Structures are given as structure tokens and as C-alpha cells.
XYZ file of C-alpha atoms in Angstrom:
731
model
C 89.305 96.712 74.778
C 87.955 93.244 74.042
C 84.586 93.825 72.645
C 83.179 90.617 74.215
C 83.726 91.971 77.610
C 82.115 95.582 77.101
C 78.939 97.073 75.822
C 79.074 99.730 73.186
C 79.006 102.551 75.757
C 81.814 101.041 77.707
C 83.905 100.420 74.356
C 83.156 104.328 73.578
C 84.558 105.236 76.963
C 87.473 103.159 76.240
C 88.165 105.085 73.135
C 87.885 108.390 74.580
C 90.241 107.715 77.531
C 92.781 105.807 75.270
C 92.753 107.910 72.029
C 91.932 111.360 73.191
C 93.289 113.867 75.806
C 89.686 115.060 76.607
C 88.474 114.866 80.346
C 85.605 112.160 80.697
C 82.977 111.732 83.052
C 81.877 108.098 83.141
C 78.609 107.829 84.884
C 75.417 105.697 84.947
C 73.067 103.838 87.257
C 74.238 101.635 89.731
C 75.300 98.078 88.471
C 76.280 99.143 84.982
C 79.850 98.185 85.015
C 81.778 101.227 86.100
C 84.019 99.268 88.676
C 84.646 96.655 86.152
C 85.875 99.293 83.544
C 88.293 100.841 86.064
C 89.826 97.431 86.703
C 90.331 96.591 83.106
C 91.581 100.060 82.447
C 94.333 99.474 85.078
C 95.250 96.208 83.691
C 95.490 97.241 79.990
C 95.915 100.914 79.272
C 99.441 101.972 78.003
C 98.823 105.566 79.620
C 100.882 106.254 82.924
C 98.003 106.638 85.228
C 97.295 107.323 88.998
C 93.928 106.119 90.662
C 92.659 108.288 93.428
C 89.415 108.402 95.607
C 88.038 110.627 98.311
C 87.930 108.249 101.048
C 90.119 105.370 102.494
C 87.528 102.669 101.829
C 86.711 103.731 98.359
C 90.547 103.792 97.601
C 91.269 100.395 98.706
C 88.341 99.036 96.772
C 89.347 100.877 93.524
C 92.978 99.820 93.916
C 94.141 103.392 94.465
C 94.928 105.892 97.101
C 93.247 108.706 98.795
C 93.180 111.996 97.086
C 94.546 113.661 100.248
C 97.253 111.122 100.720
C 98.758 111.324 97.135
C 98.537 115.151 96.983
C 99.341 115.709 100.700
C 96.393 117.858 101.060
C 95.167 119.193 104.413
C 91.650 118.812 105.387
C 90.778 122.527 105.307
C 88.749 123.930 102.509
C 90.810 125.080 99.452
C 90.220 128.906 98.659
C 90.861 129.280 94.814
C 94.063 130.953 93.590
C 95.736 130.079 97.008
C 99.481 129.752 96.510
C 101.302 126.322 97.399
C 104.647 128.078 97.549
C 104.775 128.390 101.334
C 106.519 126.909 104.183
C 104.056 124.074 104.730
C 106.055 120.752 104.595
C 102.862 119.097 103.279
C 103.324 120.519 99.861
C 107.109 119.895 99.626
C 106.762 116.587 97.451
C 109.688 114.188 97.412
C 111.463 114.063 93.803
C 109.840 110.862 93.178
C 106.301 112.235 93.834
C 107.156 115.292 91.526
C 108.344 112.863 88.721
C 105.159 110.648 89.020
C 103.115 113.882 88.339
C 105.362 115.515 85.804
C 105.032 112.164 83.745
C 101.283 111.523 84.426
C 98.967 110.933 81.532
C 95.539 110.125 83.311
C 94.277 110.895 86.675
C 91.433 108.549 87.552
C 89.003 109.931 90.242
C 86.582 107.065 91.610
C 83.574 108.097 93.642
C 83.563 111.603 91.920
C 80.125 112.220 93.486
C 81.676 112.644 96.645
C 84.512 114.870 95.670
C 84.006 118.684 96.193
C 84.531 121.452 93.780
C 87.163 122.977 95.849
C 89.209 119.738 96.083
C 89.306 119.305 92.327
C 90.549 123.040 92.181
C 93.148 122.072 94.542
C 94.031 119.144 92.507
C 94.261 121.653 89.501
C 96.702 123.870 91.320
C 99.137 121.107 92.217
C 99.027 119.661 88.884
C 99.805 123.091 87.246
C 102.539 123.709 89.680
C 104.447 120.533 88.780
C 103.633 119.919 85.077
C 102.052 122.625 82.801
C 101.139 125.821 84.439
C 99.163 126.960 81.389
C 96.698 124.272 80.968
C 93.976 123.152 83.447
C 95.011 120.198 85.526
C 98.519 120.533 84.136
C 97.461 119.047 80.795
C 96.635 115.775 82.786
C 93.545 113.929 81.409
C 90.970 113.216 83.941
C 88.763 110.295 84.147
C 85.975 110.909 86.566
C 83.832 107.805 87.561
C 80.792 107.863 89.564
C 77.004 108.615 89.800
C 75.712 111.849 90.967
C 72.715 110.126 92.336
C 74.612 108.424 94.996
C 76.199 109.855 97.923
C 76.955 113.592 97.979
C 80.335 115.345 99.214
C 80.650 116.271 102.898
C 80.638 120.003 103.464
C 80.184 121.648 106.800
C 78.289 124.803 107.122
C 81.499 126.587 108.441
C 83.087 125.288 105.333
C 80.557 126.375 102.867
C 80.579 129.861 104.472
C 84.004 130.214 103.085
C 83.389 128.584 99.668
C 80.149 129.991 98.638
C 81.783 133.298 97.696
C 83.642 131.133 95.041
C 81.477 128.312 94.117
C 77.668 127.939 93.295
C 77.520 124.102 94.289
C 79.806 122.237 96.302
C 79.603 119.297 93.719
C 82.524 118.583 91.721
C 80.967 120.126 88.392
C 81.316 123.555 90.338
C 85.100 123.233 89.802
C 86.593 126.517 88.230
C 89.209 124.525 86.534
C 86.837 122.001 85.280
C 84.722 124.547 83.787
C 87.879 125.710 81.740
C 88.237 122.304 80.094
C 86.451 120.449 77.423
C 84.952 117.234 78.983
C 82.551 114.507 77.677
C 79.802 112.742 79.543
C 79.361 108.942 78.866
C 76.515 107.308 80.504
C 76.270 103.689 80.884
C 72.593 102.708 80.635
C 72.911 98.728 80.308
C 72.226 97.546 83.971
C 73.845 94.322 84.801
C 72.501 94.272 88.310
C 68.599 94.536 87.778
C 66.710 92.649 85.204
C 63.214 93.910 86.557
C 62.111 96.454 84.134
C 59.551 97.884 86.269
C 62.046 98.318 88.977
C 64.553 99.644 86.551
C 62.059 102.390 85.614
C 61.644 103.291 89.202
C 65.122 103.600 89.901
C 65.536 105.772 86.760
C 62.848 108.158 88.232
C 64.245 108.300 91.775
C 67.789 109.109 90.065
C 66.398 111.804 87.822
C 64.229 113.323 90.450
C 60.942 112.568 88.604
C 59.370 110.030 90.869
C 55.536 109.487 89.764
C 52.900 108.920 92.363
C 52.337 105.507 90.677
C 55.982 104.452 91.185
C 55.786 105.568 94.713
C 52.701 103.489 95.369
C 54.701 100.379 93.935
C 57.431 101.052 96.157
C 55.362 101.447 99.310
C 53.243 98.469 98.526
C 56.498 96.696 99.759
C 56.117 97.670 103.187
C 56.492 94.695 105.376
C 55.665 92.464 102.724
C 56.423 88.674 102.961
C 58.218 89.328 106.272
C 56.654 88.577 109.740
C 57.927 91.245 112.131
C 57.960 90.390 115.974
C 59.707 91.228 118.940
C 62.889 89.320 119.769
C 62.276 85.837 120.956
C 61.876 85.256 124.684
C 65.397 83.850 124.811
C 66.931 87.282 123.886
C 69.011 88.828 126.589
C 67.852 92.410 125.327
C 64.181 91.622 124.716
C 63.012 94.477 126.724
C 64.665 97.107 124.845
C 64.718 95.676 121.192
C 63.074 97.198 118.270
C 60.871 95.427 115.688
C 63.111 92.922 113.686
C 63.248 90.093 111.288
C 62.078 86.715 113.106
C 64.842 84.310 113.555
C 63.014 81.904 111.285
C 63.360 84.552 108.420
C 66.905 85.281 108.811
C 68.586 82.442 106.638
C 66.708 83.589 103.505
C 69.620 86.271 102.578
C 67.730 89.202 103.891
C 69.737 92.234 104.975
C 68.723 95.509 106.493
C 70.171 98.886 105.220
C 69.861 101.800 107.589
C 71.111 105.344 107.419
C 73.049 105.422 110.450
C 75.936 103.470 111.883
C 74.363 103.399 115.316
C 71.214 101.879 114.023
C 73.079 99.136 112.066
C 75.306 98.359 114.947
C 72.466 98.114 117.482
C 70.467 95.796 115.268
C 73.529 93.603 114.822
C 74.152 93.581 118.392
C 70.596 92.533 119.265
C 70.662 89.785 116.717
C 74.089 88.561 118.189
C 72.646 88.653 121.699
C 69.648 86.625 120.569
C 71.970 83.590 119.687
C 72.744 81.196 122.517
C 76.041 80.136 120.989
C 79.577 81.175 122.231
C 81.422 84.258 120.984
C 84.719 84.110 119.409
C 86.997 87.185 118.588
C 89.506 87.411 115.795
C 92.040 90.320 115.963
C 93.199 91.764 112.716
C 97.031 91.785 111.818
C 98.174 95.202 110.749
C 101.809 95.567 109.261
C 103.509 98.755 108.098
C 101.453 101.943 107.286
C 97.903 101.170 107.241
C 95.512 104.037 108.362
C 92.937 103.139 110.673
C 90.489 105.233 108.794
C 90.997 102.951 105.731
C 90.418 99.568 107.639
C 88.289 97.566 105.187
C 87.025 95.274 107.845
C 86.472 95.129 111.776
C 89.740 95.215 113.681
C 88.286 92.917 116.132
C 85.595 90.600 114.334
C 83.224 88.830 116.922
C 81.230 86.013 115.655
C 78.847 83.272 116.736
C 77.652 80.073 115.056
C 74.469 80.884 113.531
C 75.126 84.719 112.964
C 74.649 86.254 109.374
C 77.610 87.683 107.691
C 78.641 89.309 104.648
C 81.953 88.814 102.685
C 83.894 91.807 102.219
C 86.140 90.742 99.498
C 86.337 88.474 96.483
C 87.831 85.140 97.114
C 91.703 85.325 96.364
C 91.767 81.673 95.921
C 89.015 80.867 93.658
C 85.391 81.750 93.341
C 83.889 80.608 96.218
C 82.654 83.885 97.582
C 82.635 87.377 96.351
C 82.305 90.907 97.807
C 78.830 91.303 99.260
C 77.877 87.685 99.349
C 75.678 86.782 102.322
C 76.015 83.701 104.574
C 75.594 81.975 107.839
C 78.346 80.970 110.053
C 77.993 77.293 110.644
C 81.207 76.588 112.584
C 83.500 78.868 114.640
C 86.170 78.207 117.195
C 89.385 80.050 117.959
C 91.108 78.982 114.779
C 88.399 78.052 112.097
C 85.336 79.664 110.502
C 82.995 77.934 108.171
C 80.008 79.929 106.175
C 77.226 78.563 104.362
C 76.155 80.719 101.449
C 72.561 81.823 101.792
C 71.807 81.854 98.074
C 73.811 78.785 96.961
C 73.823 76.828 100.164
C 77.546 76.036 99.525
C 79.797 75.776 102.665
C 83.170 77.262 102.575
C 86.000 77.297 105.220
C 87.115 80.842 105.278
C 90.784 81.919 105.417
C 92.081 85.395 106.404
C 92.420 87.834 103.626
C 94.944 90.586 102.955
C 94.255 94.071 101.990
C 96.980 96.270 100.892
C 97.794 100.056 101.248
C 100.068 101.172 98.649
C 101.727 104.284 97.197
C 102.798 105.198 93.671
C 106.659 104.971 92.679
C 108.486 104.895 89.565
C 110.058 101.522 88.740
C 113.911 102.257 88.406
C 114.221 99.866 85.434
C 111.029 100.217 83.512
C 110.368 103.903 84.414
C 106.720 102.982 84.702
C 104.353 104.156 87.421
C 103.548 101.224 89.741
C 102.079 100.712 93.176
C 104.406 99.901 95.969
C 102.821 98.214 99.064
C 103.480 100.056 102.210
C 100.978 98.331 104.728
C 98.754 95.376 104.996
C 95.667 94.403 106.719
C 94.899 90.894 107.371
C 91.755 89.860 108.601
C 88.763 87.300 107.963
C 86.699 88.911 105.124
C 83.655 89.146 107.111
C 81.435 91.383 108.926
C 78.003 91.063 110.918
C 75.421 91.532 108.223
C 71.834 91.350 109.646
C 72.195 95.311 108.852
C 74.662 97.587 107.388
C 74.716 101.284 106.524
C 73.521 102.534 103.122
C 77.025 104.102 102.795
C 78.928 100.915 103.260
C 76.386 99.015 100.846
C 77.798 101.064 97.775
C 78.937 98.736 95.164
C 77.109 95.633 96.589
C 74.097 93.681 95.162
C 71.557 91.832 97.204
C 68.816 89.487 96.273
C 66.573 90.814 99.375
C 66.845 93.800 101.637
C 64.926 95.538 104.233
C 65.230 99.273 103.910
C 65.135 101.474 106.908
C 65.748 104.601 105.071
C 62.835 106.966 106.351
C 65.752 108.961 108.264
C 67.657 109.579 105.132
C 69.710 112.739 105.662
C 71.677 113.089 102.478
C 70.821 113.411 98.776
C 71.133 110.132 97.106
C 70.821 107.682 100.065
C 67.351 106.379 99.002
C 68.612 105.746 95.634
C 71.637 104.089 96.834
C 69.858 101.770 99.002
C 67.181 100.968 96.391
C 69.598 100.091 93.659
C 71.445 97.544 95.845
C 68.612 95.251 94.938
C 68.138 93.065 91.934
C 64.271 93.427 91.598
C 61.432 94.970 93.262
C 60.184 91.546 94.667
C 63.380 91.380 96.902
C 62.555 94.786 98.576
C 60.992 95.383 101.932
C 60.240 98.670 103.458
C 60.036 99.143 107.196
C 57.875 102.071 106.581
C 56.230 104.078 103.805
C 58.451 106.530 101.734
C 57.134 109.878 101.391
C 58.143 111.926 98.317
C 60.374 114.202 100.540
C 62.268 111.248 101.665
C 63.605 110.726 98.086
C 66.059 113.294 98.357
C 67.732 114.643 94.950
C 69.526 117.818 94.858
C 68.299 120.050 92.029
C 71.819 121.520 91.123
C 72.590 117.826 90.389
C 69.302 117.272 88.419
C 69.876 120.378 86.316
C 73.655 119.491 85.644
C 72.770 115.897 84.738
C 70.028 116.823 82.528
C 72.293 118.992 80.564
C 75.139 116.457 80.471
C 73.053 113.490 79.289
C 71.690 115.960 76.553
C 75.181 116.470 75.458
C 76.132 112.790 75.886
C 73.561 111.753 73.108
C 76.162 113.679 70.746
C 79.430 112.303 72.443
C 80.065 109.590 69.860
C 79.934 112.073 67.021
C 82.888 113.926 68.393
C 85.228 111.084 68.969
C 86.929 111.104 65.563
C 87.353 114.941 65.771
C 88.857 114.541 69.320
C 91.226 111.721 68.331
C 92.512 113.751 65.402
C 93.103 116.834 67.562
C 94.728 114.685 70.140
C 97.103 113.199 67.622
C 97.866 116.675 66.197
C 98.411 118.167 69.632
C 101.259 115.541 70.477
C 102.661 115.835 66.901
C 102.804 119.602 67.523
C 104.477 119.387 70.950
C 107.222 117.108 69.405
C 108.151 119.651 66.711
C 107.715 122.626 68.993
C 110.983 124.136 70.615
C 109.271 126.878 72.776
C 110.129 125.377 76.144
C 113.707 124.671 74.995
C 114.089 128.190 73.489
C 112.964 129.564 76.762
C 115.432 127.589 78.819
C 118.145 128.669 76.344
C 117.364 132.180 76.511
C 117.159 132.172 80.410
C 120.859 130.953 80.565
C 121.726 133.885 77.907
C 120.035 136.384 79.873
C 122.008 135.347 83.040
C 125.409 135.558 81.309
C 124.465 138.764 79.732
C 123.402 140.492 82.882
C 125.720 139.163 85.517
C 128.755 137.307 83.911
C 129.400 139.379 80.794
C 132.825 140.566 82.118
C 133.870 136.988 83.224
C 132.487 135.173 80.182
C 132.660 137.457 77.207
C 133.555 134.759 74.591
C 130.865 132.455 75.867
C 128.384 135.123 75.980
C 129.164 136.064 72.229
C 128.804 132.358 71.315
C 125.175 132.333 72.923
C 124.166 135.370 71.078
C 125.280 133.774 67.774
C 123.420 130.732 68.681
C 120.251 132.671 69.641
C 120.120 133.979 65.948
C 120.574 130.426 64.632
C 117.903 129.196 66.910
C 115.254 131.547 65.630
C 116.277 131.161 62.118
C 116.761 127.389 61.900
C 114.465 125.864 64.450
C 111.626 128.408 65.411
C 110.966 129.561 62.058
C 111.324 126.125 60.271
C 108.960 124.547 62.980
C 106.249 127.121 62.082
C 106.455 126.348 58.488
C 106.590 122.509 59.124
C 103.455 122.974 61.341
C 101.515 124.134 58.355
C 102.441 121.166 56.186
C 101.988 118.390 58.659
C 98.621 119.997 60.158
C 97.122 120.011 56.619
C 98.361 116.416 55.910
C 96.704 115.224 59.136
C 93.360 117.120 58.490
C 93.233 115.814 54.825
C 94.189 112.207 55.634
C 91.499 109.598 56.096
C 93.830 107.436 58.277
C 96.478 109.877 59.363
C 98.054 107.445 61.853
C 99.144 105.124 58.906
C 99.473 107.714 56.176
C 102.900 106.855 54.263
C 103.378 110.488 53.173
C 102.821 111.891 56.576
C 104.958 109.316 58.177
C 107.839 110.323 55.499
C 107.586 113.921 56.255
C 107.695 113.386 60.066
C 110.737 111.322 59.750
C 112.578 113.912 57.540
C 111.685 116.574 59.928
C 112.764 114.625 62.782
C 116.204 114.120 61.288
C 116.428 117.830 60.242
C 115.718 119.120 63.899
C 117.910 116.471 65.510
C 120.957 117.262 63.571
C 120.372 121.100 63.954
C 120.099 120.553 67.719
C 123.435 118.499 67.609
C 125.209 121.258 65.708
C 123.724 124.276 67.380
C 123.214 123.406 71.015
C 125.032 120.201 72.016
C 128.718 121.646 71.843
C 127.406 124.939 73.485
C 125.666 123.177 76.367
C 128.720 120.870 76.880
C 131.196 123.869 77.368
C 128.806 125.814 79.555
C 130.659 125.705 82.775
C 129.674 128.950 84.666
C 130.505 130.108 88.205
C 129.987 133.177 90.390
C 131.038 134.236 93.832
C 127.571 135.527 94.317
C 125.559 132.666 95.970
C 122.178 133.874 94.806
C 123.536 134.343 91.136
C 125.127 131.129 91.121
C 122.133 129.308 92.239
C 120.072 130.746 89.534
C 122.726 130.032 86.974
C 123.052 126.449 88.231
C 119.170 125.951 87.953
C 119.146 127.564 84.680
C 121.774 125.493 83.040
C 120.267 122.127 84.695
C 116.909 123.025 83.097
C 118.589 123.644 79.718
C 120.314 120.455 80.040
C 116.999 118.585 80.770
C 115.023 120.322 77.901
C 117.575 119.485 75.293
C 118.143 115.861 76.472
C 114.471 115.188 76.566
C 113.820 116.784 73.103
C 116.834 115.046 71.488
C 115.430 111.626 72.923
C 112.020 111.949 71.520
C 113.482 112.896 68.093
C 115.632 110.095 68.046
C 112.795 107.625 69.020
C 110.683 108.909 66.110
C 113.685 108.580 63.749
C 114.180 105.115 64.746
C 110.358 103.765 64.777
C 108.141 106.362 63.499
C 105.680 108.587 65.327
C 102.523 107.218 67.420
C 100.822 108.828 70.117
C 101.012 105.777 72.347
C 104.643 105.492 71.792
C 105.257 109.128 72.103
C 103.707 109.401 75.450
C 105.767 106.518 76.934
C 108.915 107.929 75.425
C 108.300 111.319 76.683
C 108.021 110.071 80.265
C 110.856 107.890 80.065
C 113.132 110.559 78.295
C 112.157 113.075 80.908
C 113.282 110.695 83.738
C 116.404 109.733 81.933
C 117.394 113.289 80.967
C 117.327 114.256 84.777
C 120.070 111.890 85.796
C 123.216 113.301 84.167
C 121.873 116.782 84.729
C 121.482 115.998 88.488
C 125.216 114.771 88.619
C 126.353 117.788 86.822
C 124.431 119.853 89.034
C 126.042 118.179 92.092
C 129.450 118.700 90.629
C 128.869 122.338 90.584
C 128.088 122.584 94.295
C 131.768 121.265 95.043
C 133.170 123.526 92.155
C 134.517 120.856 90.176
C 134.598 123.048 86.981
C 135.972 121.773 83.808
C 137.714 125.180 82.841
C 139.746 123.658 80.168
C 136.677 123.092 77.911
C 135.653 126.832 78.486
C 136.996 129.113 75.698
C 136.940 132.011 78.225
C 139.809 130.432 80.224
C 143.009 131.115 78.032
C 145.310 129.375 80.759
C 143.722 126.424 82.455
C 146.698 125.195 84.380
C 147.188 128.571 85.955
C 143.644 128.780 86.545
C 143.731 125.573 88.565
C 146.862 126.633 90.401
C 145.368 129.997 91.381
C 142.252 128.457 92.706
C 144.135 125.938 94.629
C 146.094 128.823 96.249
C 142.844 130.921 96.899
C 141.316 127.999 98.576
C 144.173 127.444 100.831
C 144.520 131.312 101.831
C 140.775 131.420 102.542
C 140.860 128.407 104.933
C 143.881 130.027 106.635
C 142.173 133.315 107.080
C 138.800 131.687 107.913
C 136.905 133.653 105.148
C 134.992 132.444 102.024
C 137.154 132.042 98.762
C 135.572 135.116 97.093
C 137.025 137.128 100.142
C 140.444 136.372 99.006
C 139.961 136.699 95.269
C 136.735 137.023 93.362
C 135.888 134.800 90.368
C 135.920 137.840 88.056
C 139.369 138.948 89.222
C 140.737 135.308 88.963
C 139.583 134.647 85.389
C 140.853 138.176 84.571
C 144.418 137.493 86.022
C 144.568 134.148 84.284
C 143.632 135.636 80.739
C 145.545 138.737 80.968
C 148.777 137.303 82.770
C 149.535 140.777 84.908
C 153.196 141.097 85.764
C 152.905 144.418 88.023
C 150.723 145.813 90.789
C 149.642 148.556 88.326
C 148.329 145.653 85.856
C 146.813 143.818 88.889
C 144.611 146.817 89.595
C 143.138 146.748 86.289
C 141.473 143.442 86.894
C 137.611 143.506 87.627
C 137.159 143.072 91.424
C 140.780 143.638 92.372
C 141.326 146.718 94.490
C 144.136 148.354 96.646
C 143.379 146.213 99.717
C 143.591 142.822 97.846
C 146.971 144.157 96.364
C 148.395 144.846 99.694
C 147.320 141.596 101.140
C 147.830 138.963 98.202
C 149.655 140.946 95.442
C 153.071 139.572 95.818
C 151.762 136.023 96.061
C 149.688 136.343 92.941
C 152.378 137.820 90.912
C 154.730 135.190 92.014
C 152.575 132.474 90.783
C 151.639 134.309 87.485
C 155.517 134.835 86.752
C 156.285 131.139 87.630
C 153.553 130.071 85.156
C 155.153 132.467 82.544
C 158.747 131.120 82.969
C 157.396 127.446 82.777
C 154.917 127.904 79.840
C 156.217 130.313 77.189
C 153.137 132.583 76.097
């Protein structure tokens, strides 16, 4: 990461994300650069990543998708160890979605403070199902971004009644899966938003649940300061029912009111709008494609008047005239034009509609990279009325001045979020004094953060060890053949248990190969592990160590050659069939998996032989290899469904021409009689006849699966076909 753009803590976070596989909790006070870090990570990281967030608006702002939409989760609570292998269509991912998950390196979860523990365990269950069942989160690295001092996860009492048996707290750190993993906490301490040291100290106290009496007094000294509060002017249409608000003459100074409830903010904005004696103009958003209403980033219908105070909701796509959170005053508005003057810089701009996109993740057909594909757009002027907004909607924004109406705070972290929007104590106005109890902070959060932050002081010390471990893990994965061996033996077991009479020669070849596999691959791999592990641990710079690189190259050549000699010819001649539908499906699936495993491993070894080993290249090659390996196997799988078997390549078929002729006859007779092909002649009997060439009824009865009834119905026809073959092809 460019050093000129990051502080040491952000650089450390970058190192952990890019050069280790450990899960990272990136936290810090508001304004420390978490959002900026995420944006740069998306732009520059070579890891295959997906960005998710707990809400639609948070996902749109983070440039990702919601957790529930990506993983197709229902809204109900998740009970640990619940199986996903049900009939619910929600869990039947598309092939592309499965491939995205199977090739995923990094899952970024923004606004982690709002993610419940059960939701994180639900993510773990799905990742295990489609990636690596033996590792938490399927082996995918997590980057969790957020501040636990901000808004807490939403959990209804009825839901907590179900979950409290399994979780000590609803916060994400209560996740059972997360507790099984090693994760590091990196706290960003440099605040870009605030420069007022007194105010920064107060925010730290609020955040850490240690607000002193002195600090509380400093906050409460800001009640009503420098603002004259009065009733709405006499010209207001709603003067009888209005609350105390900022006087009109004070509204152009960039002051905004933060409230705890939508209704309060909406009522306040409407009162201010009604006080203006200028015409109203409405602007309807244009929504195309799929863009859920719950994710709308702006009002579907925007209503403005000349003189109203507004806030920009998006950075200027055409330059730097405005930014998300900038306050302004509408100086001109009609049915087709809106002009806004910035309250801080006094610069006037003509505002054009902006476009927000709703996207989903796909795999690029050419590059094989995970990319975002737009599925819907929301087009609207990037403005909202902003005499008042809720604390929730203020997350991520910065204000020079704000009036805080937060005495009705109902959720842990609301007061902190509201206070931390401001740059300085001088810009703060309270509508009423804060009580110590109003500054709500969950004790579970405080205890967890105290523990994590204590550990965070030593995080940097563990970086080099975790980097080395990550390198060694990926190298070990390259030279481990456990999955390939398992897939190979699954095919062997199926032949041995169900098809040994039909394919005796092929079974013999598999058993011989099994012995060689153990001797030439598994045993050698274990010996080699001891060699390269020692070299990695001893080397000061293992990534560029020439001796290690040479040993890796030689090992890759050795294993590639032995795979080609041992497995490639065997896999190519494995053409299995069965009349039993269940057995046939199991065989097809097993052979398909073996083809995939072999192609994937062979691809990775070839890449290492060609250009050496590095973690970054290996991760990319692994994903691309998996996706490429799938294609020929998929075509082969499809060919089996229509029974186009290349029997001439199978050593168990002694007379391929006769095999094809008898299969064609079987198919015709089955169609005539309206029965399945095995109802005429089983596969076992067919191969037995082809190999043994019976010339009498007695010899036919010796064939496996061929009885007296078959002899009566089809014996003469079969014998005639066999006899004709013998006459035309001397045997």
C-alpha cells in the first residue's frame, strides 16, 4: 500500500490482510480512515474478495452487497449446527455463486458492530458447506471493519429467547466460529476528523465507557450555547404546534440537528419547510432493474424549496464540487434545475442527478476474476433535507456544527456516534443536558474491547510469524495430495463394491495405482514437507531463497511427472456405466470429482514449474485452475447422461464393435417394449456377452444378470448377433 497515503497502523492492517491468512478486526474511533482503507483495498488487493454489509444502505456505501442477499439468508435467527441441506430454495446457490465462494480468499464485512453472532455463524456454515468443511469460515480470511462503540446489532426479545441458549452476547464476537479462529485486532488511533485534543479525549472516554464528571460537565456546558432558540416565526403555517428550533437567521451557518428517531427528524424538517414561503418542487427518482426499496440511498421523491437546508448524499462524480455530508442551501429550484450554495465555502453549484448502483458478484468469463455486475440503478439528485437527520443516517459523515437532540437515546453507542460526527467541541450544541446514564455503552463491548486492545499492542510483533505460517500453509497445500487421494479412492471403492464383475481389469489397475499412490506421492510428500518446512523456518528471506526455490521446482517436476504417469492414463480410460440409477449417479459424481482434483493439482504444479512459487500467484492460479478444471469435467459428465461411452478405450471391453451393436439392439428393443434398457439386457450381462462371446443358450445363462426369462425372450436374437460378429471378425 502506498506509504504516503496511510499511517503506520493502516499499513500494518494492509500487511496482515495481504500477507497472512489470519482474520482481522479493523477498528478505531470515528474518522480514523476505515472507509478509505476499504476503498483502497478493493482497488489494489490481488486477493479474490467479496464485500458485504448488514444493511442495504451500508452495502451501497461500501460498494458491496448485503450479507443476506449474497448468502441468500432468511431473516430468521440462525441456530448453531443447523443443516442447510434442506429443501429450501434459498440455499440452492447457482453454479456461479458456488464458484465465487469456492474461489474466495477474503470476505470483507463492513459495519461489523451491527452484525449478530448468529449471522456470523450462519456465514461460517455456508462457507464450510461450499469450500472447506474442516476449517472455520471454510478457510476464507475475514476482514471485519467497524467500531463497536457505534450502533449495536438489532435483536428482538423473541429472537434472543432462542439465541441466549447458544450465545453469551448478540455481538459478532460472540460467534462460536470466530472463537475457534485466530484473529488480530488493529486499532486505528489517528483521528482525521477531529483536531481538538480536548474533544478527542472526551470521545475516547465515551467510547471506552469511562466518561468522567469533568468531561460530562464540559459537554453539558454546550447546552444551547451560541444559538438563540425561539418559536417558529409568525409566518410559519405550523406555529401553534411547533417545537423549539433554531431561528431562521441561524440556519445558514451549516448547523444540523441530530436526533435519535426518524419521526423527530422528519417533523423538524417539515416545520422548517413549511416556514419557507417559496414554491415546492418535487423530483421523482428513476429506478431501473433490481434495486430494493430498502436500499434506496436517497428519497424516492425529493421535495425542495428555495432557501431550504440540504445535505449532499454522494461525492461529486464529475469533480470535487461537493462530497457526501456537505451542507448547503438551495438558492434556485424549478422543475428542471437545482442550484445549491455550500454553507462552508459559499460556492454555488448546479446539481445534476447522480446514479447509485446495486450490483451482484459474478466471475468474469475471460479473466476468471470476481467482479461486480450491475443489476439495478437508482437515479436521483444527491440531496436530502438536512435541518435534521437521525444519528443512524449520520454514520460516516462529518459536520462543523451540529445540534444534538440525543436525550432519548435508546441504543448503545448512539451518543458516541452523534458526538463523533463533529470536528470540535466548539461546533457542538446540546438541546438539553446529558446524564451519565444517557451515554449508553454495553459492558460486554467494553470488556471485549479492553481485552482486544491489550492484545492489539502486541499485534505488530506477530506479523512476521503469521506471514511465514501463511507462506508455509500455502506451500504445504500445493504439495499435499490428500484431497486427490480421497477422490481417487472413492472411485476405487465404488468399482470394488458395485462394478467388480463388470470391470475386473479396470479394478485391478486401480488397486495397483493405489499402492503406487501411497508409495510415490503420499510418502514422498511427507518426506519433502520436512525438507521445505525446515528451509522456510531457517531462511531469513524464504520468499527469495534460491535453495528453497530450487527444491520447490524439483519437487513440482517430480510430482507432475508421477501424476501424469500414474493417474492421467487411468482417469482417461475410466468410462463407467451401471443400470442402477443410484449407483450410476454416485459413480458419475465420483469420477467428476476425481477429474477436477487431478486437473486442479496438475495445473498448479505446471504453474510453479513455469514461474516459481509465490503466495499471490498461487492463490490466483488456484482459483483459475479450479474454474478451468471444471469445464471439461462438466462436459464429460453431460456426455455420460446420454450414455456416449468410449468403450474402445476401456480395457474391460474386448470387442468394442460388438458392444456398440448390442447396445443399439438393446435400445431398439427397449423402445419397442416401452421399458428401460436394463429391462431388456443389464449392463453386466451386456459386457459379459461381449467379452465371452457365448454361442449357445447354456453359455448365455452363465452371464451375470441373464436368466431364463431373458433367454426365452431375447436369446435367439442375441446369439444371432454374436454369431454374425464371430463370422465377420475372426476371434
